[in-house]
Coordinates of C-alpha atoms and ligand atoms in Angstrom, one line a residue:
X4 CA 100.0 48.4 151.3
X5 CA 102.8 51.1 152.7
X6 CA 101.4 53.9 150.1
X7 CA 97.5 53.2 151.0
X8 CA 98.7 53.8 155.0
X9 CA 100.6 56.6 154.0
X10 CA 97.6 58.5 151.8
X11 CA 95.1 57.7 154.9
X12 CA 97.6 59.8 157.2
X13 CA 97.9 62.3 154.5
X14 CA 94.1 62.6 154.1
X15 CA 94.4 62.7 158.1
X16 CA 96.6 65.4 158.5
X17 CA 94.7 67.6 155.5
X18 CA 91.4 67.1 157.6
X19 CA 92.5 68.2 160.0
X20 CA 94.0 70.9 159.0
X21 CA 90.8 72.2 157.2
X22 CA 89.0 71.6 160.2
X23 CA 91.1 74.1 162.1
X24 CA 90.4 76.2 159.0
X25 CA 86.7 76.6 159.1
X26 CA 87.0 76.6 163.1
X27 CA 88.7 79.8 162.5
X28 CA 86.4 81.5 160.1
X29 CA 84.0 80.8 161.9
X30 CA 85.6 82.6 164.5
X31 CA 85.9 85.8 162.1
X32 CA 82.8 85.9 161.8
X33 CA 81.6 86.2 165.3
X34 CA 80.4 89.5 166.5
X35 CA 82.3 91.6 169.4
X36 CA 80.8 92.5 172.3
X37 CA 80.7 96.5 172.2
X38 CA 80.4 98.9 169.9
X39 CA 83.7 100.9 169.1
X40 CA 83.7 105.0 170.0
X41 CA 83.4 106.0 166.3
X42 CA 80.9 103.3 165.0
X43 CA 78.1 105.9 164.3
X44 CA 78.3 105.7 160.5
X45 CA 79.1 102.0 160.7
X46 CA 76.2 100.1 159.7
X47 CA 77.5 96.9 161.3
X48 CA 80.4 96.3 163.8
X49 CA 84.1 94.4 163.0
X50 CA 84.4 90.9 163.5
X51 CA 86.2 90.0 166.4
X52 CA 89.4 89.1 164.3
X53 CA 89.6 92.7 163.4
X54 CA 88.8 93.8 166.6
X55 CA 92.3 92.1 167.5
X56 CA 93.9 92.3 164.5
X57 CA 93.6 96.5 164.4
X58 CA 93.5 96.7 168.1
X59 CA 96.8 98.1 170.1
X60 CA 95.9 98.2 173.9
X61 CA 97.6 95.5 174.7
X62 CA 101.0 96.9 173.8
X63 CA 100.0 100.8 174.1
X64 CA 98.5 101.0 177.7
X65 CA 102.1 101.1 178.5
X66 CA 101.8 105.0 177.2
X67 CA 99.3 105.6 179.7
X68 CA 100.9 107.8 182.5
X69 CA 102.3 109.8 179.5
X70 CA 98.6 110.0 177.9
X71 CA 97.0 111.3 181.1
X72 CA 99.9 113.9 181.2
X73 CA 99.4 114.8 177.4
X74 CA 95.6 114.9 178.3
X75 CA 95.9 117.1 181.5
X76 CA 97.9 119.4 180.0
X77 CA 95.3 120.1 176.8
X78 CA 92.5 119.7 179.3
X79 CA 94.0 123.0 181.3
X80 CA 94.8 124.6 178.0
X81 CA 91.5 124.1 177.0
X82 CA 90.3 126.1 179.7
X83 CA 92.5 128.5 179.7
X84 CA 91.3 129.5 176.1
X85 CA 87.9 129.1 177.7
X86 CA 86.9 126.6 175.0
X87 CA 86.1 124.1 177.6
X88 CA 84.7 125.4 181.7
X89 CA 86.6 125.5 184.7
X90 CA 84.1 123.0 186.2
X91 CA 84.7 120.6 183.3
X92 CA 88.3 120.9 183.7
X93 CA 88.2 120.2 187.4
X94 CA 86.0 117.2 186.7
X95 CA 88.7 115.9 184.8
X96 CA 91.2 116.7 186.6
X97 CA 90.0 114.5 189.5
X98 CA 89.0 111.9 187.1
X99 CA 92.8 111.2 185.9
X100 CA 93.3 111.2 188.8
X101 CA 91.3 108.2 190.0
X102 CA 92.6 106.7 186.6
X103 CA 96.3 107.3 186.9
X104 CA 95.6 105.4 190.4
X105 CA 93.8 102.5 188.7
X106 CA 96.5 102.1 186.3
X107 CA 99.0 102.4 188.7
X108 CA 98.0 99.9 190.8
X109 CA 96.8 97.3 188.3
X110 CA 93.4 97.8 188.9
X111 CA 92.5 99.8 185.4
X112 CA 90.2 97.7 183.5
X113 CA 91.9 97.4 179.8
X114 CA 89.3 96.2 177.0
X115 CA 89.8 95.9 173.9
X116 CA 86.3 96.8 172.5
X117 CA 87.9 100.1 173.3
X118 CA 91.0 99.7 170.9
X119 CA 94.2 101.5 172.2
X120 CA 94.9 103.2 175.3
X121 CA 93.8 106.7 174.2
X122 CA 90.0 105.5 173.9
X123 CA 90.4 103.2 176.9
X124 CA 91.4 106.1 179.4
X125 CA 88.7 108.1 177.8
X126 CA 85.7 106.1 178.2
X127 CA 87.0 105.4 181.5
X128 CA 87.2 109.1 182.1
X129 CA 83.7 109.8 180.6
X130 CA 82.3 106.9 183.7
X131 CA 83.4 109.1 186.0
X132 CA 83.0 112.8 185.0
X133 CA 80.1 112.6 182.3
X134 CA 79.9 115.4 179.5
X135 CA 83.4 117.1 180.6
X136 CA 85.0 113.6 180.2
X137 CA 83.7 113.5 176.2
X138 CA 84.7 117.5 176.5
X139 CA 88.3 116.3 176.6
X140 CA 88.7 115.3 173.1
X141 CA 88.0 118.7 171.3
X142 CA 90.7 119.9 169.6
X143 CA 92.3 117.1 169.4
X144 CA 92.7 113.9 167.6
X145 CA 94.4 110.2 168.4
X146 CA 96.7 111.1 165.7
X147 CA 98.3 113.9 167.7
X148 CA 98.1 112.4 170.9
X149 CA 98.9 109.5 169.7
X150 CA 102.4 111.4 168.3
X151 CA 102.4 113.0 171.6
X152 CA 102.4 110.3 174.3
X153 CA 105.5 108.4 171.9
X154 CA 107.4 111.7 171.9
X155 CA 106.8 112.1 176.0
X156 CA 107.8 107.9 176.4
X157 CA 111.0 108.0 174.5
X158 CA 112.0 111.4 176.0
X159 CA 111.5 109.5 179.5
X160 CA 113.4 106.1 178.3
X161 CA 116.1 108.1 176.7
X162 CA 116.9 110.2 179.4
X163 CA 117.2 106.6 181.9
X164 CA 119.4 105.1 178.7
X165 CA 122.1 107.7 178.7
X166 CA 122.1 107.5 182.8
X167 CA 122.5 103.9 182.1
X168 CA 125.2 104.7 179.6
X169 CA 126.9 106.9 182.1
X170 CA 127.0 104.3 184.7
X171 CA 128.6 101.3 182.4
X172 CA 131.1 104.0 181.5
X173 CA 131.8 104.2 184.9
X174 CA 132.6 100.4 185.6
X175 CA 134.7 100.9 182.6
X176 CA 136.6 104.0 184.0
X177 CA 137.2 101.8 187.4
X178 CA 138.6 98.6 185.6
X179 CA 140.3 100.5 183.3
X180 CA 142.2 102.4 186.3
X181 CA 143.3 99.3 187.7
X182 CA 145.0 98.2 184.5
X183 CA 146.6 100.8 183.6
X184 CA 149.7 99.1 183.4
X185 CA 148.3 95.9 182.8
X186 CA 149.9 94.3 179.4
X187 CA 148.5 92.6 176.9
X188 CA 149.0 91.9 173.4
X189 CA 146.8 94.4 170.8
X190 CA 145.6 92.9 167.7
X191 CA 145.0 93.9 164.3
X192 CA 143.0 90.8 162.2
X193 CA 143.4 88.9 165.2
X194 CA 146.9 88.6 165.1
X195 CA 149.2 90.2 167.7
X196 CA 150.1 93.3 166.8
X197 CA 151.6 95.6 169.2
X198 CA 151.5 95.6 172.9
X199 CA 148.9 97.6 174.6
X200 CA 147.2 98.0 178.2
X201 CA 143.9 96.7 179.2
X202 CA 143.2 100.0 180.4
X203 CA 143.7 100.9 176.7
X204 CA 141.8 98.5 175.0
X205 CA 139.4 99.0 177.7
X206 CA 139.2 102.7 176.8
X207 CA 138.1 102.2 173.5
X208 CA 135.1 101.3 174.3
X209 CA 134.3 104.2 177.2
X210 CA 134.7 106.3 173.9
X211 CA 132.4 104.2 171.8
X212 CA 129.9 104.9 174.7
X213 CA 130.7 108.2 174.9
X214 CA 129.4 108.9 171.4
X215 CA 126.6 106.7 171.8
X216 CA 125.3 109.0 174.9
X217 CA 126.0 112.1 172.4
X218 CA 124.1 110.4 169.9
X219 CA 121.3 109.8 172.0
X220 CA 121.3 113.2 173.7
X221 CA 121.0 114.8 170.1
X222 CA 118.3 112.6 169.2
X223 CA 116.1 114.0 172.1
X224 CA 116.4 117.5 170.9
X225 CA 113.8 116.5 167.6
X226 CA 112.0 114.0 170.5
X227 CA 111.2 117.0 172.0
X228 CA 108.5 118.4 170.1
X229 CA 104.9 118.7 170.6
X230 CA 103.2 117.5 167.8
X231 CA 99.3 118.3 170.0
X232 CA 97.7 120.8 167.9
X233 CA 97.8 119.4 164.8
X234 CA 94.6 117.8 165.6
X235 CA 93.8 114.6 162.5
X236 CA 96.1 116.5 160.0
X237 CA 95.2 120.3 159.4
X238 CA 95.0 121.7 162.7
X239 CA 91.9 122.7 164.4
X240 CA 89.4 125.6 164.1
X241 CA 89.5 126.5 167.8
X242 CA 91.4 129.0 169.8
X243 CA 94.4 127.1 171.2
X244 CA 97.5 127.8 172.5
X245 CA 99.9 125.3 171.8
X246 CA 103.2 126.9 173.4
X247 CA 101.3 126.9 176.6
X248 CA 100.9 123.0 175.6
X249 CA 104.5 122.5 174.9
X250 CA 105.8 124.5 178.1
X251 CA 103.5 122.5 180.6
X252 CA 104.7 118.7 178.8
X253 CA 108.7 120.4 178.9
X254 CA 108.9 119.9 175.1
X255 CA 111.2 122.6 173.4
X256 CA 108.6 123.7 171.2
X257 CA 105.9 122.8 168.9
X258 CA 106.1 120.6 165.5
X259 CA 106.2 123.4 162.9
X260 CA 103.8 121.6 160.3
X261 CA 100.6 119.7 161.5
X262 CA 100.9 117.0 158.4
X263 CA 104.3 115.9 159.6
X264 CA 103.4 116.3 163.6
X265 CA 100.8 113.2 163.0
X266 CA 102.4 111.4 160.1
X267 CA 106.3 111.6 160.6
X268 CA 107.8 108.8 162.8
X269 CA 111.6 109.8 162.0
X270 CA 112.5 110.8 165.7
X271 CA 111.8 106.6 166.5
X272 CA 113.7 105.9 163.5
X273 CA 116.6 108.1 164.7
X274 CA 116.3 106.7 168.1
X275 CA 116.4 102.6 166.9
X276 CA 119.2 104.0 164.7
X277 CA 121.1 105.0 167.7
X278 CA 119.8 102.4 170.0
X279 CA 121.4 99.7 167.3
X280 CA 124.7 101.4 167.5
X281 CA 125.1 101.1 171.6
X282 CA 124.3 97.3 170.8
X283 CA 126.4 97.0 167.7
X284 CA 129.3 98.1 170.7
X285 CA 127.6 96.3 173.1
X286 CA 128.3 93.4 170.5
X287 CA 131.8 94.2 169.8
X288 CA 132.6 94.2 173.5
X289 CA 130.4 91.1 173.7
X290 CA 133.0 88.8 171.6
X291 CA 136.2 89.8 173.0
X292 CA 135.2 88.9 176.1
X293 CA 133.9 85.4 174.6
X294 CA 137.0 85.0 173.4
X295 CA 139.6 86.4 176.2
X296 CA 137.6 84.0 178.7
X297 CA 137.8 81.0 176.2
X298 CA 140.5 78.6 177.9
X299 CA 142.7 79.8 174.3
X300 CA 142.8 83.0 175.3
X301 CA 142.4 82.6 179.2
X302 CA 142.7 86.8 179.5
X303 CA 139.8 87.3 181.9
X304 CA 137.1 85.2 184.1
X305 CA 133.5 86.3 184.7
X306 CA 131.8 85.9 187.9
X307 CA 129.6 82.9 187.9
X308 CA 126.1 85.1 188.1
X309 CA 126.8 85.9 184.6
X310 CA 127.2 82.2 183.6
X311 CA 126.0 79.1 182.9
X312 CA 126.8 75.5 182.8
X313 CA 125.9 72.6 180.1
X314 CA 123.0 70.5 180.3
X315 CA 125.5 67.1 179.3
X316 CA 129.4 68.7 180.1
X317 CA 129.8 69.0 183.3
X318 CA 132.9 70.9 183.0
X319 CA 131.4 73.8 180.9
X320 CA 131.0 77.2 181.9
X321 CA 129.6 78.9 179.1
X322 CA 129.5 83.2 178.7
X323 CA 125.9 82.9 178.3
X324 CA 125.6 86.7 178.8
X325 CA 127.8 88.3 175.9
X326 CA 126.9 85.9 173.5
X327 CA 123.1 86.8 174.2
X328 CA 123.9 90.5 174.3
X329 CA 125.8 89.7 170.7
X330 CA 122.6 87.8 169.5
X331 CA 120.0 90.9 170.8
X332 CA 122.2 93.1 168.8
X333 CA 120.6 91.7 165.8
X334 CA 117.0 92.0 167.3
X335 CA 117.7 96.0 167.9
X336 CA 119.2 96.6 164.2
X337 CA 115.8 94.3 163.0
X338 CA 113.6 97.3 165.1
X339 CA 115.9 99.8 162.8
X340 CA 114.9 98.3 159.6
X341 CA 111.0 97.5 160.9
X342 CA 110.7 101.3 161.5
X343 CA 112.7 102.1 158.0
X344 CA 110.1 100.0 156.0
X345 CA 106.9 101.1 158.1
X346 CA 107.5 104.4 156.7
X347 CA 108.8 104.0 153.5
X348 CA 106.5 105.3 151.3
X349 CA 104.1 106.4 153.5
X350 CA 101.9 109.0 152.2
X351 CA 101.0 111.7 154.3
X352 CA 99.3 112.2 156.4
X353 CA 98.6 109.8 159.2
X354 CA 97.8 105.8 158.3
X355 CA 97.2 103.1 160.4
X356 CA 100.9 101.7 159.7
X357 CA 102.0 103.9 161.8
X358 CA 100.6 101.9 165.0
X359 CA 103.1 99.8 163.9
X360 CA 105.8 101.9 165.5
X361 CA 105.3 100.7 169.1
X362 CA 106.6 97.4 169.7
X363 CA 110.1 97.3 167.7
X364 CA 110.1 101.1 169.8
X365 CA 109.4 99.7 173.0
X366 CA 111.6 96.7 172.8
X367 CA 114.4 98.1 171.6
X368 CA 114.4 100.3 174.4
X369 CA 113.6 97.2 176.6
X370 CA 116.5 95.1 175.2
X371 CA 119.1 98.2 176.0
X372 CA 117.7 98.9 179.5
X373 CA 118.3 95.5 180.4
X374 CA 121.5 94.8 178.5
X375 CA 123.0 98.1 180.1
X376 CA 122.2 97.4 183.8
X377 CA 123.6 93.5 183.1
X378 CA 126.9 94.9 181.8
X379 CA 127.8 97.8 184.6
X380 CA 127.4 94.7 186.5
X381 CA 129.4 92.4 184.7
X382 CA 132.0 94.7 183.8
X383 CA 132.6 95.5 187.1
X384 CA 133.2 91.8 188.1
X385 CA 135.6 90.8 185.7
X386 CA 138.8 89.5 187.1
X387 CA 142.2 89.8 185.2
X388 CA 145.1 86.9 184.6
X389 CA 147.6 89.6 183.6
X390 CA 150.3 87.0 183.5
X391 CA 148.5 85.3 180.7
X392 CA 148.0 88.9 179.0
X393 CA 151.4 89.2 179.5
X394 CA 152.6 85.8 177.9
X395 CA 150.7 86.4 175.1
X396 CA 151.6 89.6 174.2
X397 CA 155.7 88.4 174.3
X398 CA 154.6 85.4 171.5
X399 CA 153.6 87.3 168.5
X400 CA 156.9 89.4 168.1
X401 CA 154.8 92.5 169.6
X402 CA 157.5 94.5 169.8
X403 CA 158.6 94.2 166.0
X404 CA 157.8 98.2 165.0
X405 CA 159.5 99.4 168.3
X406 CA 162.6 97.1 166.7
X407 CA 162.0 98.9 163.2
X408 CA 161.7 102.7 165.0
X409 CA 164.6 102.3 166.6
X410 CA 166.4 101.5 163.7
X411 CA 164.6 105.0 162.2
X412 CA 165.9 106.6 164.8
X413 CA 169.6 106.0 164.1
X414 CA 169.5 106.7 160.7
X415 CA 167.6 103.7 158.5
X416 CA 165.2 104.6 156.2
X417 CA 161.5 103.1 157.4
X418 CA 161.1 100.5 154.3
X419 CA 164.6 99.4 155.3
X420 CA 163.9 99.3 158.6
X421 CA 161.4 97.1 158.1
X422 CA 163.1 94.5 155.9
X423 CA 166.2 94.1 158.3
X424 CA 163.0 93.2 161.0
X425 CA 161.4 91.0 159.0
X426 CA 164.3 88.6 158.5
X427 CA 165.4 88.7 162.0
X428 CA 161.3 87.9 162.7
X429 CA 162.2 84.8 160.7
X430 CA 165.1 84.1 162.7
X431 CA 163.4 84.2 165.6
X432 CA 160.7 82.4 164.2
X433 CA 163.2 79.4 163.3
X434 CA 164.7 79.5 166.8
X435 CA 161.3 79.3 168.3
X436 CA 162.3 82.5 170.7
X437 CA 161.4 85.8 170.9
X438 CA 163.4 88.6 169.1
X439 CA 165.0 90.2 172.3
X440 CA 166.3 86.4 172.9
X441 CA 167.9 86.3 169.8
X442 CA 170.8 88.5 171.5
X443 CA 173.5 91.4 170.5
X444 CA 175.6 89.6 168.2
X445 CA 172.6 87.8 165.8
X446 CA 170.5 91.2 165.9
X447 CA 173.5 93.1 164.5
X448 CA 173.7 90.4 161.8
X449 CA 170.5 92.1 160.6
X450 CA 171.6 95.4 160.9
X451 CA 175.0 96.9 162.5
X452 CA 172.9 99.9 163.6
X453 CA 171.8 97.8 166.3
X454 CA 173.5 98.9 170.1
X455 CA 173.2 97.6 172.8
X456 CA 170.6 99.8 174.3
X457 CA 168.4 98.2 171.6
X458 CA 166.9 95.8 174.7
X459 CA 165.0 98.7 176.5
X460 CA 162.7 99.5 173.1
X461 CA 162.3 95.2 172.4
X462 CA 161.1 95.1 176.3
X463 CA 157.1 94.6 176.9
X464 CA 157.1 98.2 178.9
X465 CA 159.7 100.0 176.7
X466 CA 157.4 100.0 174.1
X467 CA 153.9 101.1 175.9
X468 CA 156.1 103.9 177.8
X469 CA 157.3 105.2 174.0
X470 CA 153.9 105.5 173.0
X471 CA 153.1 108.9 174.7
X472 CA 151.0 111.4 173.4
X473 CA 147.8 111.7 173.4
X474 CA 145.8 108.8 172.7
X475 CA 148.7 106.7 172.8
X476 CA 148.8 103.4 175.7
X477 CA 152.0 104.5 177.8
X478 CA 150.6 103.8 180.9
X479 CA 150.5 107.5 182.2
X480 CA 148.7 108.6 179.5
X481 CA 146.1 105.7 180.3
X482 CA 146.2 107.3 183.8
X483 CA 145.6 110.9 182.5
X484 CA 142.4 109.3 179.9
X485 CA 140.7 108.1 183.0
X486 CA 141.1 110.9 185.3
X487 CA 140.0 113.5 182.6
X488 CA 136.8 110.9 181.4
X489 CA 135.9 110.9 185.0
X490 CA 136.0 114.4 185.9
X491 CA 133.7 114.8 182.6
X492 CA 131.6 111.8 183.6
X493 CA 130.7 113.9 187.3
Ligands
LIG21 N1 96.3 103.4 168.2 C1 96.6 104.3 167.2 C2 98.2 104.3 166.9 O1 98.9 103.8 167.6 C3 96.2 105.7 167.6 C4 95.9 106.6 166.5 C5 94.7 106.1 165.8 N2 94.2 107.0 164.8 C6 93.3 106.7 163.9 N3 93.0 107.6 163.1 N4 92.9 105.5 163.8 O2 98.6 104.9 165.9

């Protein structure tokens, strides 16, 4: 009886399942509703799955301010080489301009009969200015303008990123300032290690975004090449000028070859690459501040706007940011790989896969905007506890190697030195105190090198103000970091 119930729902559920099926190829089959730009040859039109399936405009209208700019700029070239009229050129001119109004205020009509965003613009421009608007496309092919309007986005979303950077640097500089002196314990494996300042530790990372905006600023450089010109793949038999191209868009100069302008996607590669790195700090920075706000560590507290509270604990406040900032770290270094494999193997010139490029692009730059403008924020608003900084950096015997340099100093050998610390570590240890609490008289038991001064190097600040050279965390030389990142910042 149970197993005859049980086959009806399973007959059920494969019905329906193969209901759903034919349903949806049916749908295949169904006919869209306009012919496409290029269907001359075609001898009957996609079904409207394909229509979707190979469509991009609704993730590449987002190019469209930079496609009117790319097509403005070949329009005027055009007629400069007098391949296309003055009148044609000033017909199009006005008509990108009634489009880049649409478009700006919402108004553009987006269809996808009409593909992508290069075709949509077009036969929007040929509506309004006729034979000049089908004028436009001489010379010219989707696959360089396609190459073209990418290059002219990411040149515009890199240059906001690394004035993004720049201004979580700056929350960085200002909290790092203010705890320049602050204590706490370094770690090395998670352990306490040796004592350092916030401003220190906070330090670090100002460098880590330091190379990240270098990174980023070197990446632009092979951004910034016009790749217009190359046409489908060989270049084009018309008289063009392409520096005059290049110079009007503010790219550095044209792509050398017209097989790699189309085909090669490398500069997005190079971009995710570095766009993964800024989150792979973003991450890093992400879990110490997870952890220094857990009650265990109890180091800082984040303002509430970056929180949130359980659904059943009402106690919980939860660092909802960082540990989504950790968790879109993997997203960004997924856009990496997505653009790695899209091109592997590639042959040239231009294929289809390459429309493929656009959406790991676009979010990884979305997921750093945001995740920069949240953490200039957040940074700024975190408060200190330096007394528990401070209590933890005196439990772990932090001041250990100071104990084993001072011992240097007055004549040990370092490997001796070391040994006479350990044991007293274990005496310590066994007491349950710290080693300056041990006092004179057991110290000495470990080495009679030991004086009396030996209570300045064990000291908290003894041992940050030793460490001062450059790149070391004595206080002052925190101080001197900050002021000499800031004047390079301005
Ligand atoms: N939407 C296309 C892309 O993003 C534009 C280039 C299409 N070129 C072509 N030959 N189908 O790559």
């Amino acid at each position: 009886m149970k197993a005859k119930v049980k086959k009806t729902a399973h007959k059920r559920r494969v019905y329906s399942i193969l209901t759903a099926f034919r349903a949806m190829s049916k749908n295949t089959h169904k006919k869209p509703r306009a012919a496409a730009t290029w269907s001359g040859r075609f001898a009957e039109p996609v079904t409207e799955r394909v229509q979707r399936y190979t469509a991009s405009v609704s993730f590449d209208q987002r190019l469209a301010e930079h496609d009117i700019r790319g097509s403005l700029a070949h329009a005027r070239m055009l007629a400069a080489c007098a391949v296309i009229s003055r009148r044609d050129l000033a017909a199009i001119e006005a008509g990108m301009r009634t489009i880049l109004a649409e478009v700006r205020s919402g108004k553009f009509k987006w269809s996808l009969a009409n593909e992508d965003v290069h075709l949509n613009i077009e036969r929007r421009l040929t509506a309004l200015a006729g034979d000049a608007g089908k004028r436009l496309h001489t010379a010219r092919s989707r696959n360089d303008q396609v190459a073209t309007d990418v290059r002219l986005w990411l040149r515009d979303a890199i240059d906001a990123l690394v004035a993004q950077l720049g201004a979580l640097q700056m929350s960085l500089l200002d909290l790092a300032e203010r705890h320049s002196g602050t204590v706490m314990p370094g770690f090395t494996h998670l352990q306490v290690a040796q004592p350092v300042t916030f401003g220190h530790h906070l330090m670090a990372y100002f460098e880590m975004f330091a190379r990240d905006r270098e990174r980023l600023a070197d990446c632009r450089k092979r951004v910034n090449r016009l790749p217009l010109g190359a046409a489908a793949l060989a270049g084009t038999s018309y008289p063009i000028d392409r520096d005059m191209v290049a110079k009007a868009l503010g790219f550095d100069g044209v792509c050398a070859n017209s097989l790699d302008a189309v085909s090669d996607r490398d500069f997005a590669i190079e971009f995710c690459a570095c766009a993964a790195l800024v989150m792979t700090h973003i991450s890093r920075l992400s879990e110490e501040l997870v952890l220094w706000m857990s009650p265990r560590y109890g180091f800082i507290r984040l303002p509430d706007r970056f929180c949130t509270g359980s659904s059943i604990m009402p106690q919980k406040k939860n660092p909802d940011v960082p540990e989504l900032a950790r968790g879109k770290t993997g997203r960004v270094a997924g856009h990496l790989m997505a653009l790695l494999m899209l091109m592997k193997a590639q042959p040239l010139a231009y294929n289809k896969d390459n429309q493929e490029d656009k959406e790991p692009l676009f979010d990884s730059v979305d997921t750093l905007a945001d995740t920069l403008a949240i953490f200039t924020d957040m940074v700024a608003g975190i408060e200190v506890d330096a007394d528990a900084m401070r209590a933890a950096a005196l439990e772990g015997h932090a001041t250990a190697t100071d104990l084993a340099d001072y011992l240097v100093k007055k004549g040990l050998p370092f490997r001796d030195a070391h040994e006479a610390v350990a044991r007293a570590v274990r005496a310590a240890d066994a007491r349950g105190c710290d080693l300056a609490a041990l006092g004179l008289a057991v110290l000495r038991q470990f080495s009679p090198l030991v004086g009396a001064d030996v209570f300045k190097v064990l000291t908290l600040e003894g041992s940050l103000a030793s460490r001062d050279h450059a790149g070391g965390t004595a206080p002052k030389r925190v101080r001197a970091a900050v002021k000499r990142a800031r004047n390079g910042l301005k």
